[in-house]
Amino acid sequence: MSPADAAGPADVVVALDVGGTGMKCALVRPDGSTVHTERHPTDAGRGPDAVVETILDVAEGLAGKARADGLDPVALGIAVPGVVDEAAGVAVWSANVGFRDVPLRDLAAARLGLPTALGHDVRVGGLAEARLGAGRGTGHVLFVAIGTGIAAAHVVDGVAATGAHGAAGEIGHILVRPGGPRCGCGRDGCLEAVASASAIARRYAEATGAGPTGTPASAADVADRAAAGEPAAAGVWAEAVEALADGLATGQSLYDVESIVVGGGLAQAGPRLFDPLRAALHERMTFHRRPRLVAAALGDEAGCLGAALLALDAR
Amino acid sequence: MSPADAAGPADVVVALDVGGTGMKCALVRPDGSTVHTERHPTDAGRGPDAVVETILDVAEGLAGKARADGLDPVALGIAVPGVVDEAAGVAVWSANVGFRDVPLRDLAAARLGLPTALGHDVRVGGLAEARLGAGRGTGHVLFVAIGTGIAAAHVVDGVAATGAHGAAGEIGHILVRPGGPRCGCGRDGCLEAVASASAIARRYAEATGAGPTGTPASAADVADRAAAGEPAAAGVWAEAVEALADGLATGQSLYDVESIVVGGGLAQAGPRLFDPLRAALHERMTFHRRPRLVAAALGDEAGCLGAALLALDAR
């Protein structure tokens, strides 16, 4: 029985996707349709206790809003970035939210009196893409989010692998360029240090000697300039695409999926990313089965939808 | 309930681990103890039909031997190398046995009249190490077999991931040295091309200019000579260890396991492999939880034991 089968007609899940800057919030029906959305600032600078308080207030407000609208809030799902121990319901380490071993699931369950699930933002995003989005209909999906960083979720039959310590899917920190650029994690040559949106912007600034004045070019700008034939942009973009192809080929070697779904800000580059990336990936598939390579379909709603699915699963 | 709980006192599983050269065969009790073993040549040169016939004859002989000894053969487990579709029971592609889309499970089940499971040799080896061997007691295990090639099995809660097409765990074919040595798969710089036992022997022969005369040094010889301070051997060995550490670090980034169990011929090098490999791996764990790195415990019995476990699971 799927969660939707068991649902009452007025059932909704309160869903929050907490990022370093803002939180996306929604009331989500068990079939994945969204009946209401809100956004709130996270204001992580206030410290973790204040952020937790805001999360609980916002969640309570959403549950109240649901009841006022004649809906029945049946569960609460919260997604946070970093290292998340989903089994224990603990935000182990979330640098950009300031969390360190915060038992967020139990705090929220106690405040709202609802069955609550805590998930990892990329893993629940992958869950949503696999079940409701671009991976729908395929049992083995690798979701890769490329933005400031790069992270992945391996979803098999609608369940995202968490790993032993809530840290599975760190595809941004696999070695692709020995002796390459220094990564934020302290090692050289990680995929994230070559091919994340922020790495592309940084490497282009370095390549062009752009100084601190003026607006620096974003990864999207680099994609545009590469398409327009600017050599420096074309070089940085091609290096990122090659590195991504190496990283995805490694993912395919280890996971053997049917679909690779790429989301996050860099996926907005569309065919400028996907056409060369698909070609480079397939070139690397010697004996492997070629996975489908597709763009994410749910945009920045994926986190809320996935948090809601996780909460329904855990109920 | 574990398989052992459901077992009758005389229950045994007929288990075969089919390799390119020989097949290891056993009668295994549900608790993992072995009551009888046999070895037979595979003689793959005779072609796939003859190999299948031998497998079925040997399995039938083992079942008969069990009954003659007052035991009750309750299931049959067969492990083969290459790409194995365990759900369909098909040996999709096994280069060194000559199989291509052989429905071995159903052929064997029809001949013996026993519930039969077909598994991948490294994945069932991982299953056995995770449940009965060096990974015992840890829920998330990565088993890596290093011999002529390098392959892995990711085992979570006693179940080995197969992937969508039976090809998960191909850690030998992840890129670790861009522009590095050509791999058998056709790409350059795969882990297997730098760090398998055969790659180590080949690279040492290249480094020392050893001609076709005399007995070439094996990987074990290279380890010995490296320990004795021979510079060429020390260089080849160190490069292999560094590449393995990169590959295992990638595995840990993606899978997040508690234990990495290394088996296969190269594991026989003992502390000459494990001491520097553990140090190099831990050096690469910046934000990750460090996995335990241990030697496989079951030796070349792991395949038979794992095939038996798989058959009991599938029953």
XYZ file of C-alpha atoms in Angstrom:
630
model
C 0.000 0.000 0.000
C 1.440 3.382 -0.961
C 1.085 6.329 1.422
C -1.512 7.846 -0.899
C -3.712 4.761 -0.586
C -3.857 5.087 3.174
C -4.614 8.797 3.167
C -7.785 10.538 4.268
C -9.195 13.124 1.861
C -8.060 16.078 4.004
C -4.619 14.684 4.948
C -1.605 16.935 4.461
C 2.011 16.766 5.564
C 3.785 19.812 6.973
C 7.104 19.996 5.116
C 10.144 22.233 5.682
C 13.356 22.348 3.647
C 15.849 24.314 5.738
C 18.817 25.914 3.985
C 21.521 28.299 5.114
C 19.653 31.341 3.786
C 15.985 30.448 3.762
C 13.478 27.731 4.483
C 10.995 26.525 1.906
C 7.820 25.325 3.527
C 4.736 23.586 2.206
C 1.619 21.634 2.960
C 1.819 18.544 0.778
C -0.862 15.965 0.068
C 0.110 12.278 0.175
C -0.062 12.150 -3.630
C 2.710 14.762 -3.818
C 0.558 17.743 -4.758
C 1.245 20.956 -2.887
C -1.685 22.886 -1.429
C 0.224 25.789 0.166
C 3.766 27.157 0.210
C 5.630 29.686 2.355
C 9.201 30.929 2.557
C 10.961 32.191 5.662
C 14.494 33.442 6.273
C 16.735 31.061 8.212
C 18.990 33.775 9.591
C 21.597 31.221 10.567
C 23.768 33.967 12.081
C 21.484 34.023 15.121
C 22.862 30.659 16.226
C 21.435 27.140 16.197
C 19.025 27.543 19.114
C 17.276 30.464 17.431
C 17.121 28.576 14.127
C 15.554 25.560 15.837
C 13.010 27.854 17.504
C 12.116 29.360 14.115
C 11.736 25.913 12.562
C 9.377 24.833 15.324
C 7.378 28.086 15.134
C 7.037 27.895 11.369
C 6.044 24.229 11.495
C 3.444 24.953 14.165
C 2.119 27.854 12.129
C 1.784 25.648 9.060
C -0.070 22.963 11.012
C -2.423 25.654 12.351
C -2.948 27.056 8.882
C -3.814 23.565 7.637
C -6.410 23.056 10.367
C -7.885 26.513 9.743
C -8.329 25.508 6.102
C -10.144 22.318 7.056
C -7.132 20.097 6.389
C -5.723 17.429 8.666
C -1.951 17.654 9.296
C -0.893 14.022 9.762
C 2.897 14.243 9.795
C 5.857 16.617 9.728
C 8.920 16.290 7.511
C 12.025 18.447 7.884
C 15.032 18.466 5.556
C 18.392 19.961 6.538
C 21.788 20.030 4.821
C 25.052 18.470 6.020
C 25.336 15.159 7.824
C 21.962 13.872 8.979
C 21.365 10.717 11.012
C 17.876 9.924 9.803
C 17.423 6.846 11.974
C 18.188 8.856 15.118
C 16.500 12.020 13.861
C 19.613 14.087 14.551
C 21.162 16.909 12.512
C 24.729 15.762 13.150
C 26.576 18.543 11.400
C 25.179 21.297 9.183
C 27.850 23.934 8.656
C 25.688 26.526 6.931
C 22.805 26.224 9.416
C 25.101 25.974 12.429
C 23.717 22.647 13.681
C 25.839 20.180 15.602
C 24.092 17.114 17.041
C 20.653 18.718 17.212
C 17.885 16.131 17.945
C 15.550 18.037 15.672
C 13.099 15.218 15.022
C 12.253 14.675 18.658
C 12.131 18.408 19.412
C 9.653 18.923 16.579
C 7.578 15.858 17.412
C 7.283 17.038 20.991
C 6.219 20.540 19.991
C 3.697 19.613 17.297
C 2.524 16.219 18.508
C 2.873 14.821 14.980
C 4.860 11.857 13.644
C 8.031 13.557 12.431
C 10.879 12.603 10.099
C 14.204 14.382 9.694
C 15.961 14.007 6.366
C 18.991 15.165 4.437
C 18.157 17.839 1.882
C 19.764 16.150 -1.117
C 18.580 12.665 -0.141
C 14.959 13.776 0.214
C 15.300 15.757 -3.013
C 16.463 12.551 -4.663
C 13.560 10.675 -3.099
C 11.112 13.151 -4.619
C 12.786 13.127 -8.039
C 12.904 9.327 -8.036
C 9.267 8.863 -7.052
C 7.516 11.896 -8.493
C 9.988 13.637 -10.802
C 12.507 12.864 -13.513
C 13.365 9.401 -12.159
C 9.746 8.272 -11.972
C 9.271 4.776 -13.303
C 12.879 3.673 -12.806
C 13.834 1.629 -9.766
C 17.508 2.658 -9.505
C 18.159 6.409 -9.571
C 21.195 8.545 -8.821
C 20.205 12.147 -8.092
C 23.067 14.631 -8.251
C 22.586 18.202 -7.026
C 25.148 20.656 -8.416
C 25.157 24.096 -6.857
C 27.579 25.657 -4.394
C 28.618 22.095 -3.680
C 27.919 18.733 -5.272
C 26.105 15.915 -3.507
C 24.150 12.855 -4.530
C 21.403 10.540 -3.406
C 21.227 6.900 -4.444
C 17.577 5.887 -4.483
C 16.563 2.253 -4.982
C 12.889 1.350 -5.143
C 11.936 4.683 -3.614
C 14.334 4.541 -0.657
C 17.399 6.793 -0.426
C 20.546 5.190 1.005
C 21.743 7.009 4.115
C 24.978 5.154 4.792
C 26.148 4.019 8.195
C 26.572 7.548 9.571
C 24.178 9.607 7.443
C 26.962 10.621 5.073
C 26.340 8.516 1.933
C 26.342 10.109 -1.513
C 29.185 12.598 -1.065
C 30.026 12.503 -4.760
C 31.391 16.061 -4.570
C 34.332 14.763 -2.572
C 35.562 11.966 -4.799
C 38.960 12.455 -6.356
C 38.783 13.238 -10.079
C 41.875 15.412 -10.617
C 44.910 14.323 -8.561
C 46.912 17.439 -7.740
C 43.965 19.567 -8.878
C 42.342 22.568 -7.197
C 42.051 22.599 -3.418
C 38.572 21.663 -2.183
C 36.770 23.153 0.792
C 37.143 19.770 2.504
C 40.914 20.192 2.576
C 41.843 17.748 -0.183
C 42.988 18.502 -3.719
C 41.168 17.510 -6.872
C 37.676 16.727 -5.549
C 34.878 16.845 -8.126
C 33.313 19.764 -6.259
C 36.520 21.811 -6.570
C 36.368 21.620 -10.374
C 32.730 21.343 -11.334
C 30.414 22.930 -8.777
C 28.737 26.179 -9.822
C 30.951 28.105 -7.426
C 34.111 26.339 -8.639
C 33.232 27.194 -12.243
C 32.789 30.860 -11.349
C 36.003 30.907 -9.335
C 38.046 29.132 -11.964
C 36.765 31.467 -14.653
C 37.681 34.499 -12.534
C 41.151 33.025 -12.077
C 41.496 32.248 -15.789
C 40.491 35.745 -16.863
C 42.340 37.553 -14.096
C 39.097 39.304 -13.133
C 39.790 41.569 -10.202
C 37.588 42.317 -7.210
C 35.804 45.162 -9.050
C 32.614 44.638 -10.993
C 30.156 41.770 -10.732
C 31.934 38.420 -11.048
C 30.639 36.063 -13.711
C 28.411 33.258 -12.414
C 28.521 29.676 -13.656
C 25.508 30.541 -15.831
C 27.468 33.440 -17.311
C 30.374 31.093 -17.982
C 28.018 28.700 -19.793
C 26.685 31.610 -21.891
C 30.167 32.882 -22.734
C 31.373 29.373 -23.552
C 28.427 28.959 -25.928
C 29.332 32.315 -27.484
C 32.811 30.965 -28.166
C 34.850 32.833 -25.545
C 37.978 30.672 -25.148
C 38.521 31.119 -21.389
C 34.884 30.339 -20.637
C 34.879 27.412 -23.052
C 37.964 25.997 -21.357
C 36.593 26.247 -17.822
C 33.205 24.885 -18.894
C 34.738 21.952 -20.786
C 36.941 21.070 -17.803
C 33.893 21.084 -15.537
C 31.908 18.894 -17.939
C 34.792 16.405 -18.268
C 35.197 16.240 -14.502
C 31.450 15.754 -14.031
C 31.496 12.949 -16.597
C 34.333 11.291 -14.674
C 32.395 11.656 -11.425
C 29.136 10.345 -12.853
C 30.974 7.435 -14.518
C 32.394 6.532 -11.104
C 28.902 6.750 -9.643
C 27.582 4.442 -12.358
C 30.437 1.971 -11.821
C 29.614 1.710 -8.124
C 25.812 2.059 -8.108
C 24.712 0.747 -11.556
C 21.547 2.854 -11.909
C 18.991 3.243 -14.686
C 18.689 7.037 -14.420
C 21.020 9.812 -13.386
C 18.986 12.911 -12.531
C 20.958 16.149 -12.324
C 19.478 19.057 -10.386
C 20.671 22.125 -8.534
C 21.532 25.488 -9.998
C 23.925 24.196 -12.653
C 21.154 22.111 -14.253
C 19.559 25.426 -15.293
C 22.218 25.573 -18.021
C 20.055 23.026 -19.863
C 21.435 21.615 -23.125
C 24.681 23.575 -22.629
C 25.314 21.217 -19.735
C 23.395 18.091 -20.667
C 24.426 17.667 -24.307
C 28.198 17.609 -23.769
C 27.845 15.847 -20.405
C 25.760 13.035 -21.900
C 28.281 12.567 -24.712
C 31.234 12.559 -22.308
C 29.492 10.153 -19.935
C 28.541 7.696 -22.646
C 32.103 7.806 -23.994
C 33.212 6.543 -20.578
C 30.721 3.664 -20.443
C 32.842 0.870 -21.861
C 31.235 -2.257 -20.432
C 28.665 -0.574 -18.202
C 25.016 -0.186 -19.131
C 24.445 3.442 -20.067
C 22.204 5.258 -17.640
C 19.646 7.796 -18.842
C 20.955 11.288 -18.031
C 18.112 13.724 -17.395
C 17.447 17.091 -15.788
C 15.600 17.224 -12.484
C 11.892 17.958 -12.909
C 10.766 19.312 -9.550
C 12.992 22.377 -9.223
C 13.438 23.747 -5.724
C 10.227 22.087 -4.544
C 11.991 18.716 -4.471
C 13.236 19.196 -0.898
C 9.773 19.884 0.557
C 8.165 17.100 -1.439
C 10.843 14.648 -0.362
C 10.593 15.690 3.290
C 6.855 15.043 3.051
C 7.400 11.606 1.458
C 9.917 10.692 4.156
C 7.453 11.712 6.868
C 4.705 9.624 5.279
C 7.054 6.635 5.000
C 8.045 6.920 8.652
C 4.520 7.294 9.961
C 13.894 -15.203 11.821
C 17.329 -16.021 10.437
C 17.772 -18.915 8.026
C 19.490 -20.902 10.749
C 16.419 -20.617 12.989
C 14.216 -22.212 10.328
C 16.597 -25.032 9.559
C 16.099 -28.708 10.194
C 18.986 -30.539 11.886
C 20.068 -32.296 8.658
C 19.594 -29.326 6.302
C 22.435 -28.446 3.964
C 22.772 -26.178 0.964
C 24.581 -27.300 -2.178
C 26.957 -24.442 -3.064
C 29.142 -23.882 -6.140
C 31.545 -21.020 -6.789
C 32.399 -21.179 -10.488
C 35.587 -19.483 -11.686
C 37.399 -19.454 -14.995
C 39.785 -22.202 -13.911
C 38.009 -24.223 -11.287
C 34.843 -24.556 -9.274
C 34.832 -24.698 -5.508
C 31.941 -26.729 -4.240
C 30.565 -27.385 -0.763
C 27.734 -28.620 1.363
C 27.004 -25.810 3.804
C 24.798 -25.852 6.881
C 22.444 -22.897 7.429
C 24.725 -21.651 10.240
C 27.560 -21.273 7.715
C 29.569 -24.328 8.717
C 30.859 -26.482 5.892
C 30.344 -30.241 6.070
C 31.982 -31.245 2.778
C 34.044 -29.622 0.022
C 35.057 -30.602 -3.506
C 36.939 -28.941 -6.328
C 36.412 -29.511 -10.023
C 38.029 -28.026 -13.124
C 35.833 -25.595 -15.072
C 37.593 -26.141 -18.381
C 36.016 -23.045 -19.844
C 37.667 -23.703 -23.190
C 35.051 -26.402 -23.871
C 32.427 -23.686 -24.366
C 29.504 -22.493 -22.252
C 27.174 -25.444 -22.886
C 29.734 -27.935 -21.621
C 30.458 -25.752 -18.576
C 26.749 -25.568 -17.750
C 26.490 -29.341 -18.070
C 29.423 -29.776 -15.673
C 27.873 -27.377 -13.179
C 24.601 -29.285 -13.230
C 26.357 -32.674 -12.947
C 28.511 -31.505 -10.062
C 25.536 -29.973 -8.248
C 23.521 -33.159 -8.709
C 26.430 -35.209 -7.447
C 26.710 -33.045 -4.341
C 22.991 -33.332 -3.620
C 23.299 -37.109 -3.973
C 26.324 -37.188 -1.698
C 24.381 -35.194 0.895
C 21.466 -37.628 0.807
C 23.820 -40.608 1.005
C 25.289 -39.057 4.149
C 21.848 -38.697 5.741
C 21.669 -34.971 5.050
C 18.799 -33.073 3.477
C 19.755 -30.768 0.580
C 17.246 -27.916 0.827
C 18.590 -25.394 -1.683
C 21.244 -24.770 -4.316
C 23.413 -21.663 -4.604
C 25.679 -20.940 -7.555
C 28.134 -18.041 -7.847
C 29.638 -16.939 -11.170
C 31.863 -13.993 -12.151
C 31.039 -11.121 -14.517
C 27.649 -9.464 -14.816
C 24.924 -11.434 -13.058
C 21.240 -10.578 -13.000
C 20.345 -12.148 -9.692
C 16.655 -11.275 -9.859
C 16.286 -13.038 -13.220
C 18.783 -15.781 -12.344
C 20.787 -15.103 -15.500
C 24.570 -15.091 -16.032
C 24.501 -12.066 -18.342
C 28.154 -11.907 -19.210
C 31.068 -13.853 -17.743
C 34.100 -13.442 -19.975
C 36.319 -16.004 -18.289
C 33.628 -18.682 -18.102
C 32.256 -17.911 -21.558
C 28.667 -17.247 -20.414
C 26.388 -14.866 -22.256
C 22.750 -14.668 -21.092
C 22.691 -18.145 -19.599
C 19.521 -18.749 -17.462
C 21.558 -20.830 -15.065
C 19.208 -20.579 -12.097
C 16.247 -22.072 -13.902
C 18.351 -24.723 -15.625
C 19.727 -25.837 -12.265
C 16.393 -25.672 -10.480
C 14.839 -27.832 -13.200
C 17.609 -30.414 -12.999
C 17.868 -30.694 -9.202
C 14.320 -29.806 -8.163
C 15.701 -27.528 -5.458
C 15.086 -23.834 -4.786
C 18.079 -22.237 -6.518
C 19.785 -18.842 -6.381
C 22.360 -17.484 -8.808
C 24.772 -14.868 -7.473
C 27.789 -12.808 -8.462
C 31.028 -14.218 -7.079
C 32.257 -11.014 -5.433
C 28.813 -10.026 -4.167
C 28.217 -13.379 -2.504
C 31.771 -13.287 -1.160
C 30.893 -9.908 0.353
C 27.681 -11.324 1.740
C 29.589 -14.088 3.484
C 32.293 -11.734 4.839
C 29.631 -9.282 6.051
C 27.537 -11.895 7.833
C 30.026 -14.547 8.890
C 33.493 -13.092 8.362
C 35.477 -9.917 8.912
C 32.453 -7.618 8.613
C 30.392 -9.527 11.148
C 28.578 -7.244 13.558
C 28.647 -4.185 11.308
C 25.586 -3.254 9.286
C 27.325 -1.414 6.428
C 30.216 -3.253 4.794
C 32.223 -2.691 1.628
C 33.981 -5.866 0.526
C 36.764 -5.333 -2.019
C 38.369 -8.304 -3.780
C 41.789 -7.542 -5.238
C 43.259 -10.184 -7.518
C 43.599 -10.263 -11.290
C 40.929 -7.564 -11.245
C 39.339 -5.438 -8.541
C 35.648 -5.578 -7.684
C 33.506 -4.713 -4.700
C 30.279 -5.604 -2.963
C 28.303 -3.124 -0.889
C 26.447 -5.055 1.787
C 23.877 -3.352 4.005
C 22.174 -5.331 6.752
C 23.258 -8.576 5.158
C 22.042 -7.801 1.631
C 24.469 -7.115 -1.235
C 23.426 -4.381 -3.677
C 23.132 -5.721 -7.217
C 22.412 -2.509 -9.100
C 19.847 -2.126 -11.837
C 21.607 -4.481 -14.257
C 23.642 -6.725 -11.953
C 26.743 -4.594 -12.395
C 27.039 -2.661 -9.102
C 30.354 -2.473 -7.243
C 32.731 -2.173 -10.208
C 35.276 -0.269 -8.117
C 38.104 -1.571 -10.321
C 36.872 0.644 -13.118
C 36.685 4.002 -11.403
C 39.100 6.641 -12.620
C 41.935 7.265 -10.173
C 44.816 8.294 -12.461
C 43.706 10.428 -15.439
C 46.026 9.637 -18.327
C 47.317 6.626 -16.399
C 47.864 3.056 -17.573
C 45.418 1.536 -20.049
C 42.870 -0.760 -18.407
C 41.466 -3.961 -19.855
C 38.109 -2.175 -20.139
C 39.575 0.213 -22.704
C 39.868 3.312 -20.518
C 42.992 4.847 -19.032
C 43.703 5.249 -15.351
C 41.202 2.820 -13.811
C 42.009 1.612 -10.287
C 42.413 -1.923 -11.595
C 45.079 -0.810 -14.088
C 47.292 0.485 -11.259
C 46.532 -1.596 -8.205
C 45.320 -5.094 -9.068
C 47.744 -7.925 -8.389
C 48.314 -8.370 -12.112
C 48.820 -4.617 -12.644
C 51.416 -4.552 -9.864
C 53.321 -7.439 -11.446
C 53.110 -5.861 -14.903
C 54.173 -2.417 -13.729
C 57.108 -3.873 -11.828
C 58.218 -5.809 -14.924
C 58.005 -2.578 -16.918
C 59.887 -0.602 -14.285
C 62.713 -3.120 -14.070
C 62.825 -3.847 -17.793
C 62.447 -7.549 -17.020
C 62.415 -9.423 -20.292
C 60.392 -12.465 -21.253
C 62.995 -14.859 -19.779
C 62.820 -16.158 -16.240
C 59.844 -16.243 -13.887
C 58.230 -12.816 -13.662
C 57.818 -11.358 -10.181
C 54.297 -11.645 -8.750
C 52.570 -8.939 -6.740
C 53.582 -10.853 -3.613
C 57.227 -10.772 -4.788
C 56.900 -7.025 -5.367
C 55.596 -6.598 -1.812
C 58.535 -8.632 -0.480
C 61.103 -6.676 -2.506
C 59.504 -3.372 -1.517
C 59.768 -4.398 2.140
C 63.423 -5.300 1.538
C 64.011 -1.776 0.273
C 64.336 -2.355 -3.465
C 63.542 1.048 -4.993
C 61.667 -0.110 -8.112
C 59.481 -2.473 -6.098
C 58.926 0.158 -3.408
C 57.826 2.640 -6.072
C 55.341 0.307 -7.768
C 53.986 -0.885 -4.421
C 53.574 2.654 -3.084
C 51.778 3.755 -6.239
C 49.389 0.815 -5.928
C 48.712 1.568 -2.261
C 48.075 5.267 -2.992
C 45.705 4.388 -5.847
C 43.879 1.878 -3.644
C 43.528 4.511 -0.926
C 42.030 6.900 -3.496
C 39.631 4.210 -4.680
C 38.571 3.185 -1.182
C 38.142 6.847 -0.198
C 35.803 7.265 -3.166
C 33.928 4.163 -2.067
C 33.588 5.568 1.442
C 32.396 8.951 0.113
C 29.624 7.276 -1.853
C 28.664 4.381 0.418
C 29.550 5.564 3.957
C 30.257 2.149 5.478
C 31.485 1.026 8.891
C 33.889 -1.617 7.624
C 35.944 -2.051 4.484
C 36.946 -5.707 4.135
C 39.733 -6.384 1.647
C 40.093 -9.878 0.236
C 41.486 -11.571 -2.837
C 45.075 -12.537 -3.530
C 46.587 -9.147 -2.725
C 45.223 -9.285 0.843
C 47.729 -12.108 1.458
C 50.410 -9.399 1.653
C 49.073 -8.733 5.162
C 50.576 -5.786 7.046
C 52.681 -4.849 3.996
C 49.391 -3.920 2.373
C 47.147 -3.043 5.282
C 49.468 -0.819 7.324
C 50.302 1.707 4.591
C 46.812 1.423 3.054
C 45.109 2.185 6.350
C 47.343 5.219 6.901
C 46.764 6.507 3.364
C 43.016 5.950 3.608
C 42.685 7.728 6.943
C 44.750 10.633 5.602
C 42.043 11.059 2.940
C 39.145 11.026 5.390
C 38.737 14.740 6.013
C 35.110 15.042 7.074
C 34.078 11.429 6.569
C 33.769 8.917 9.377
C 36.752 6.592 9.139
C 35.793 3.046 8.259
C 37.514 0.064 9.833
C 39.892 -1.445 7.277
C 40.319 -5.183 7.798
C 41.465 -8.285 5.950
C 38.887 -10.784 4.773
C 38.481 -13.710 7.146
C 36.960 -16.502 5.066
C 39.623 -16.932 2.386
C 38.510 -18.671 -0.792
C 35.573 -20.299 0.983
C 33.712 -16.988 0.944
C 32.161 -17.610 -2.480
C 30.636 -20.958 -1.542
C 29.422 -19.714 1.813
C 27.869 -16.644 0.199
C 26.199 -18.686 -2.528
C 24.706 -20.849 0.209
C 23.476 -17.792 2.148
C 21.915 -16.343 -1.005
C 20.128 -19.628 -1.676
C 18.796 -19.744 1.885
C 17.609 -16.132 1.608
C 15.805 -16.825 -1.656
C 14.122 -19.978 -0.447
